[in-house]
mmCIF file of C-alpha atoms in Angstrom:
data_model
loop_
_atom_site.group_PDB
_atom_site.id
_atom_site.type_symbol
_atom_site.label_atom_id
_atom_site.label_comp_id
_atom_site.label_asym_id
_atom_site.label_seq_id
_atom_site.Cartn_x
_atom_site.Cartn_y
_atom_site.Cartn_z
ATOM 1 C CA UNK K 240 4.270 -7.472 3.173
ATOM 2 C CA UNK K 241 5.657 -9.382 6.247
ATOM 3 C CA UNK K 242 4.669 -12.743 4.660
ATOM 4 C CA UNK K 243 6.547 -11.881 1.373
ATOM 5 C CA UNK K 244 3.563 -12.615 -0.712
ATOM 6 C CA UNK K 245 2.863 -9.075 -1.997
ATOM 7 C CA UNK K 246 4.813 -5.969 -2.835
ATOM 8 C CA UNK K 247 3.307 -2.433 -2.237
ATOM 9 C CA UNK K 248 4.561 0.581 -4.093
ATOM 10 C CA UNK K 249 3.502 4.170 -3.344
ATOM 11 C CA UNK K 250 3.184 6.539 -6.342
ATOM 12 C CA UNK K 251 3.979 10.120 -5.270
ATOM 13 C CA UNK K 252 2.823 11.551 -8.703
ATOM 14 C CA UNK K 253 -0.777 10.470 -8.369
ATOM 15 C CA UNK K 254 -1.057 9.537 -4.651
ATOM 16 C CA UNK K 255 -1.943 5.872 -5.226
ATOM 17 C CA UNK K 256 -0.757 2.568 -3.720
ATOM 18 C CA UNK K 257 -0.227 -0.449 -6.106
ATOM 19 C CA UNK K 258 -0.231 -3.865 -4.786
ATOM 20 C CA UNK K 259 1.672 -6.701 -6.693
ATOM 21 C CA UNK K 260 1.985 -10.410 -6.324
ATOM 22 C CA UNK K 261 5.502 -11.037 -5.145
ATOM 23 C CA UNK K 262 5.874 -14.239 -7.139
ATOM 24 C CA UNK K 263 4.326 -13.211 -10.587
ATOM 25 C CA UNK K 264 4.718 -9.398 -10.197
ATOM 26 C CA UNK K 265 1.182 -9.149 -11.559
ATOM 27 C CA UNK K 266 -0.985 -6.258 -10.146
ATOM 28 C CA UNK K 267 -3.436 -7.258 -7.439
ATOM 29 C CA UNK K 268 -6.462 -5.073 -7.953
ATOM 30 C CA UNK K 269 -6.577 -1.419 -9.102
ATOM 31 C CA UNK K 270 -4.529 1.374 -7.721
ATOM 32 C CA UNK K 271 -5.645 2.593 -4.302
ATOM 33 C CA UNK K 272 -5.983 6.317 -3.563
ATOM 34 C CA UNK K 273 -3.836 7.328 -0.753
ATOM 35 C CA UNK K 274 -2.166 10.484 0.667
ATOM 36 C CA UNK K 275 -0.155 12.979 -1.550
ATOM 37 C CA UNK K 276 3.483 12.188 -1.915
ATOM 38 C CA UNK K 277 3.726 8.978 0.236
ATOM 39 C CA UNK K 278 7.026 8.865 2.058
ATOM 40 C CA UNK K 279 7.145 5.233 3.123
ATOM 41 C CA UNK K 280 5.085 2.124 3.809
ATOM 42 C CA UNK K 281 4.841 0.236 7.095
ATOM 43 C CA UNK K 282 2.772 -2.986 7.742
ATOM 44 C CA UNK K 283 0.821 -4.236 10.764
ATOM 45 C CA UNK K 284 2.585 -7.358 12.168
ATOM 46 C CA UNK K 285 -0.209 -9.590 10.750
ATOM 47 C CA UNK K 286 0.231 -7.968 7.258
ATOM 48 C CA UNK K 287 -3.515 -7.033 6.959
ATOM 49 C CA UNK K 288 -2.887 -3.258 6.988
ATOM 50 C CA UNK K 289 -0.466 -0.873 5.297
ATOM 51 C CA UNK K 290 0.236 2.527 6.871
ATOM 52 C CA UNK K 291 1.299 5.251 4.324
ATOM 53 C CA UNK K 292 2.341 8.672 5.714
ATOM 54 C CA UNK K 293 2.582 11.728 3.535
ATOM 55 C CA UNK K 294 5.758 13.679 3.047
ATOM 56 C CA UNK K 295 4.075 16.929 2.655
ATOM 57 C CA UNK K 296 0.833 16.725 4.747
ATOM 58 C CA UNK K 297 0.276 15.891 8.297
ATOM 59 C CA UNK K 298 -1.796 12.733 7.623
ATOM 60 C CA UNK K 299 -1.526 9.101 6.860
ATOM 61 C CA UNK K 300 -3.489 6.609 4.863
ATOM 62 C CA UNK K 301 -4.356 3.171 6.322
ATOM 63 C CA UNK K 302 -5.014 0.567 3.669
ATOM 64 C CA UNK K 303 -6.811 -2.786 4.418
ATOM 65 C CA UNK K 304 -4.818 -5.224 2.391
ATOM 66 C CA UNK K 305 -7.513 -7.904 2.560
ATOM 67 C CA UNK K 306 -10.044 -5.726 0.900
ATOM 68 C CA UNK K 307 -7.660 -3.356 -0.892
ATOM 69 C CA UNK K 308 -9.509 -0.267 0.468
#
């Protein structure tokens, strides 16, 4: 994330996003369901949202990083 407090990892196998604490590497919450085969992750400037486009579909998931939904 822009504030370097969290790390987000997209899983192309099951279409999920994992969020980790950048200091402890502990998972933050449960995996979040997102698009098939995420190709990248971009963040809003305030770090409250993650944008995850699909490499194989014409869509994108928007994840609220404050609620993890």
